[in-house]
Amino acid sequence: MEEIIKKEIINQLVDSEVLVEGGESKFTVHVKSDSFLGKTIIEQHKMIYAILNKYIETGEIHALTLKTKPKT
C-alpha cells in the first residue's frame, strides 16, 4: 500500500517528493510540492485526501497523518 500511495500522489502532483511511513492501514505521508505554494495547510491536505479518497472509502487507508509543505 505504501508504494500505491506514493505512486498516486506523484501521478497527480508531478513535481512532488513523497515519503510514506507505516503499514497495514495506518500511514504517515510526507509530501513536498510546488503545487502547495500559496495554499493553506488545510487546502494542501484536501488535495492529498482527494487523491487518496478511494482508498479511504474502501478502508485500505484507515488512519492518515499528513505532513505537507511547498518545496521552496
mmCIF file of C-alpha atoms in Angstrom:
data_model
loop_
_atom_site.group_PDB
_atom_site.id
_atom_site.type_symbol
_atom_site.label_atom_id
_atom_site.label_comp_id
_atom_site.label_asym_id
_atom_site.label_seq_id
_atom_site.Cartn_x
_atom_site.Cartn_y
_atom_site.Cartn_z
ATOM 1 C CA MET A 1 0.000 0.000 0.000
ATOM 2 C CA GLU A 2 2.906 2.352 0.693
ATOM 3 C CA GLU A 3 4.009 2.244 -2.952
ATOM 4 C CA ILE A 4 0.434 2.720 -4.184
ATOM 5 C CA ILE A 5 0.036 5.839 -2.032
ATOM 6 C CA LYS A 6 3.348 7.236 -3.267
ATOM 7 C CA LYS A 7 2.536 6.481 -6.914
ATOM 8 C CA GLU A 8 -0.958 8.023 -6.714
ATOM 9 C CA ILE A 9 0.364 11.278 -5.243
ATOM 10 C CA ILE A 10 3.275 11.534 -7.690
ATOM 11 C CA ASN A 11 0.917 10.885 -10.623
ATOM 12 C CA GLN A 12 -1.333 13.771 -9.540
ATOM 13 C CA LEU A 13 1.340 16.157 -8.237
ATOM 14 C CA VAL A 14 4.110 15.506 -10.744
ATOM 15 C CA ASP A 15 6.717 17.712 -9.042
ATOM 16 C CA SER A 16 6.180 16.163 -5.601
ATOM 17 C CA GLU A 17 8.582 14.428 -3.245
ATOM 18 C CA VAL A 18 6.745 11.759 -1.247
ATOM 19 C CA LEU A 19 7.716 9.638 1.756
ATOM 20 C CA VAL A 20 5.221 7.115 3.131
ATOM 21 C CA GLU A 21 5.660 5.546 6.563
ATOM 22 C CA GLY A 22 3.504 2.990 8.300
ATOM 23 C CA GLY A 23 1.791 -0.197 7.369
ATOM 24 C CA GLU A 24 -1.420 -2.155 7.348
ATOM 25 C CA SER A 25 -3.977 0.655 7.099
ATOM 26 C CA LYS A 26 -2.249 3.401 9.130
ATOM 27 C CA PHE A 27 0.104 5.765 7.340
ATOM 28 C CA THR A 28 2.039 8.976 7.742
ATOM 29 C CA VAL A 29 2.623 10.692 4.413
ATOM 30 C CA HIS A 30 5.181 13.475 3.919
ATOM 31 C CA VAL A 31 4.686 15.488 0.718
ATOM 32 C CA LYS A 32 6.701 18.409 -0.618
ATOM 33 C CA SER A 33 5.301 20.011 -3.753
ATOM 34 C CA ASP A 34 5.369 23.334 -5.549
ATOM 35 C CA SER A 35 1.638 22.753 -6.082
ATOM 36 C CA PHE A 36 1.216 23.778 -2.436
ATOM 37 C CA LEU A 37 2.609 27.288 -2.963
ATOM 38 C CA GLY A 38 0.124 29.892 -1.749
ATOM 39 C CA LYS A 39 -2.178 27.263 -0.220
ATOM 40 C CA THR A 40 -3.038 26.831 3.453
ATOM 41 C CA ILE A 41 -2.265 23.575 5.259
ATOM 42 C CA ILE A 42 -5.965 22.690 5.082
ATOM 43 C CA GLU A 43 -6.009 23.249 1.315
ATOM 44 C CA GLN A 44 -2.860 21.150 0.951
ATOM 45 C CA HIS A 45 -4.376 18.315 2.974
ATOM 46 C CA LYS A 46 -7.608 18.466 0.970
ATOM 47 C CA MET A 47 -5.550 17.973 -2.196
ATOM 48 C CA ILE A 48 -3.985 14.797 -0.786
ATOM 49 C CA TYR A 49 -7.297 13.494 0.591
ATOM 50 C CA ALA A 50 -8.861 13.975 -2.855
ATOM 51 C CA ILE A 51 -6.093 11.855 -4.382
ATOM 52 C CA LEU A 52 -6.354 9.075 -1.775
ATOM 53 C CA ASN A 53 -10.107 9.164 -1.103
ATOM 54 C CA LYS A 54 -10.872 5.916 -2.951
ATOM 55 C CA TYR A 55 -8.520 4.044 -0.592
ATOM 56 C CA ILE A 56 -10.011 5.733 2.465
ATOM 57 C CA GLU A 57 -13.540 4.787 1.362
ATOM 58 C CA THR A 58 -12.577 1.123 0.926
ATOM 59 C CA GLY A 59 -10.795 1.021 4.298
ATOM 60 C CA GLU A 60 -7.405 0.301 2.769
ATOM 61 C CA ILE A 61 -6.343 3.510 4.493
ATOM 62 C CA HIS A 62 -7.864 3.730 7.962
ATOM 63 C CA ALA A 63 -5.679 6.388 9.586
ATOM 64 C CA LEU A 64 -3.778 9.030 7.649
ATOM 65 C CA THR A 65 -1.396 11.618 9.058
ATOM 66 C CA LEU A 66 -0.265 14.240 6.560
ATOM 67 C CA LYS A 67 2.843 16.406 6.657
ATOM 68 C CA THR A 68 2.753 18.764 3.687
ATOM 69 C CA LYS A 69 4.740 21.808 2.591
ATOM 70 C CA PRO A 70 5.889 23.592 -0.545
ATOM 71 C CA LYS A 71 9.294 22.571 -1.898
ATOM 72 C CA THR A 72 10.644 26.103 -1.854
#
